[in-house]
Amino acid sequence: MTTLYRINVFEDEFHSKVVTRVKYNEILDYWDGHNWTNGGVGRHLGITKLKDGRYVLIYGTQWQGEKDYGRVVSPKEALHEILKSHNTELLTLKKFKDLKTLAEEK
């Protein structure tokens, strides 16, 4: 389920500085036989690319008291999460073209 709202994106895992805001998505989720998930019960994962070329992993939660957020990651980490989720069709999208090239080099 994709929700239409924006979340804060941090430049590192310590949430030290908000660098931008992006639209929330859960496009790295997969069906585990019971729920759409990626990372445990009530956890979701999305990805997007910023205009400057950096990748953002989007962490979603259904847990009370926790907030959804994004984190800037390397292309290698972004590719790893796409491959891990088996959502490789994302590599055919124009915005992830360089990740497809990176995958082909491996």
mmCIF file of C-alpha atoms in Angstrom:
data_model
loop_
_atom_site.group_PDB
_atom_site.id
_atom_site.type_symbol
_atom_site.label_atom_id
_atom_site.label_comp_id
_atom_site.label_asym_id
_atom_site.label_seq_id
_atom_site.Cartn_x
_atom_site.Cartn_y
_atom_site.Cartn_z
ATOM 1 C CA MET A 1 0.000 0.000 0.000
ATOM 2 C CA THR A 2 1.471 3.342 -1.039
ATOM 3 C CA THR A 3 0.512 6.331 1.040
ATOM 4 C CA LEU A 4 0.572 9.905 -0.230
ATOM 5 C CA TYR A 5 2.627 11.827 2.310
ATOM 6 C CA ARG A 6 6.216 12.979 2.709
ATOM 7 C CA ILE A 7 8.816 11.847 5.193
ATOM 8 C CA ASN A 8 12.097 13.299 6.444
ATOM 9 C CA VAL A 9 15.293 11.984 4.870
ATOM 10 C CA PHE A 10 18.437 11.901 6.977
ATOM 11 C CA GLU A 11 21.985 11.832 5.668
ATOM 12 C CA ASP A 12 23.047 9.024 8.015
ATOM 13 C CA GLU A 13 21.765 6.346 10.385
ATOM 14 C CA PHE A 14 22.155 8.692 13.375
ATOM 15 C CA HIS A 15 19.371 11.006 12.102
ATOM 16 C CA SER A 16 21.751 13.913 12.589
ATOM 17 C CA LYS A 17 20.514 16.156 9.786
ATOM 18 C CA VAL A 18 17.387 16.265 7.624
ATOM 19 C CA VAL A 19 18.533 16.719 4.017
ATOM 20 C CA THR A 20 15.165 16.642 2.238
ATOM 21 C CA ARG A 21 11.673 15.171 2.278
ATOM 22 C CA VAL A 22 10.398 12.490 -0.125
ATOM 23 C CA LYS A 23 7.114 10.785 -0.901
ATOM 24 C CA TYR A 24 6.609 7.673 1.192
ATOM 25 C CA ASN A 25 6.502 4.324 -0.612
ATOM 26 C CA GLU A 26 6.787 0.620 0.234
ATOM 27 C CA ILE A 27 7.942 -0.656 -3.172
ATOM 28 C CA LEU A 28 10.549 -3.007 -1.706
ATOM 29 C CA ASP A 29 7.951 -4.954 0.288
ATOM 30 C CA TYR A 30 7.131 -8.534 -0.700
ATOM 31 C CA TRP A 31 4.396 -10.980 0.196
ATOM 32 C CA ASP A 32 5.618 -13.425 2.876
ATOM 33 C CA GLY A 33 2.519 -15.607 2.651
ATOM 34 C CA HIS A 34 0.678 -13.651 5.335
ATOM 35 C CA ASN A 35 1.583 -9.948 5.004
ATOM 36 C CA TRP A 36 3.313 -7.375 2.835
ATOM 37 C CA THR A 37 6.560 -6.784 4.684
ATOM 38 C CA ASN A 38 10.278 -6.177 4.442
ATOM 39 C CA GLY A 39 12.135 -6.301 7.705
ATOM 40 C CA GLY A 40 9.774 -7.896 10.182
ATOM 41 C CA VAL A 41 6.247 -7.592 11.478
ATOM 42 C CA GLY A 42 4.909 -4.091 10.943
ATOM 43 C CA ARG A 43 8.019 -2.985 9.028
ATOM 44 C CA HIS A 44 8.122 -1.770 5.418
ATOM 45 C CA LEU A 45 10.796 -0.651 2.979
ATOM 46 C CA GLY A 46 10.791 1.617 -0.023
ATOM 47 C CA ILE A 47 13.349 3.290 -2.239
ATOM 48 C CA THR A 48 13.655 6.419 -4.319
ATOM 49 C CA LYS A 49 16.295 8.496 -6.031
ATOM 50 C CA LEU A 50 16.903 12.177 -5.368
ATOM 51 C CA LYS A 51 17.373 14.708 -8.166
ATOM 52 C CA ASP A 52 21.078 14.916 -7.275
ATOM 53 C CA GLY A 53 21.475 11.162 -7.926
ATOM 54 C CA ARG A 54 21.623 9.915 -4.345
ATOM 55 C CA TYR A 55 19.476 6.969 -3.279
ATOM 56 C CA VAL A 56 17.144 6.921 -0.301
ATOM 57 C CA LEU A 57 15.845 3.879 1.542
ATOM 58 C CA ILE A 58 12.437 4.565 3.063
ATOM 59 C CA TYR A 59 11.720 2.856 6.369
ATOM 60 C CA GLY A 60 8.073 2.467 7.295
ATOM 61 C CA THR A 61 6.565 1.251 10.528
ATOM 62 C CA GLN A 62 3.142 0.388 11.835
ATOM 63 C CA TRP A 63 4.340 0.548 15.445
ATOM 64 C CA GLN A 64 2.864 3.214 17.687
ATOM 65 C CA GLY A 65 5.419 5.798 18.763
ATOM 66 C CA GLU A 66 7.735 5.169 15.800
ATOM 67 C CA LYS A 67 7.929 7.395 12.724
ATOM 68 C CA ASP A 68 8.588 6.608 9.085
ATOM 69 C CA TYR A 69 11.853 8.067 7.767
ATOM 70 C CA GLY A 70 14.330 7.923 4.905
ATOM 71 C CA ARG A 71 18.098 7.530 4.871
ATOM 72 C CA VAL A 72 20.588 8.334 2.123
ATOM 73 C CA VAL A 73 22.479 5.199 1.057
ATOM 74 C CA SER A 74 25.157 4.227 -1.431
ATOM 75 C CA PRO A 75 24.222 2.799 -4.847
ATOM 76 C CA LYS A 76 25.640 -0.543 -3.693
ATOM 77 C CA GLU A 77 23.353 -0.618 -0.633
ATOM 78 C CA ALA A 78 20.352 0.459 -2.736
ATOM 79 C CA LEU A 79 21.010 -2.361 -5.220
ATOM 80 C CA HIS A 80 21.452 -4.864 -2.394
ATOM 81 C CA GLU A 81 18.019 -4.016 -0.974
ATOM 82 C CA ILE A 82 16.340 -4.315 -4.392
ATOM 83 C CA LEU A 83 17.936 -7.722 -4.979
ATOM 84 C CA LYS A 84 17.157 -8.904 -1.448
ATOM 85 C CA SER A 85 13.478 -8.028 -1.883
ATOM 86 C CA HIS A 86 13.322 -9.816 -5.278
ATOM 87 C CA ASN A 87 11.740 -6.690 -6.783
ATOM 88 C CA THR A 88 14.238 -6.707 -9.660
ATOM 89 C CA GLU A 89 11.637 -5.261 -12.045
ATOM 90 C CA LEU A 90 12.550 -1.915 -10.445
ATOM 91 C CA LEU A 91 15.873 -2.111 -12.298
ATOM 92 C CA THR A 92 13.983 -1.594 -15.569
ATOM 93 C CA LEU A 93 12.841 1.872 -14.428
ATOM 94 C CA LYS A 94 14.755 4.818 -15.873
ATOM 95 C CA LYS A 95 15.610 6.255 -12.462
ATOM 96 C CA PHE A 96 17.334 3.002 -11.423
ATOM 97 C CA LYS A 97 19.234 2.537 -14.714
ATOM 98 C CA ASP A 98 22.648 2.951 -13.062
ATOM 99 C CA LEU A 99 21.757 0.279 -10.489
ATOM 100 C CA LYS A 100 20.952 -2.109 -13.340
ATOM 101 C CA THR A 101 24.397 -1.388 -14.795
ATOM 102 C CA LEU A 102 25.954 -2.004 -11.371
ATOM 103 C CA ALA A 103 24.084 -5.334 -11.100
ATOM 104 C CA GLU A 104 25.297 -6.414 -14.551
ATOM 105 C CA GLU A 105 28.902 -5.683 -13.547
ATOM 106 C CA LYS A 106 28.671 -8.136 -10.640
#
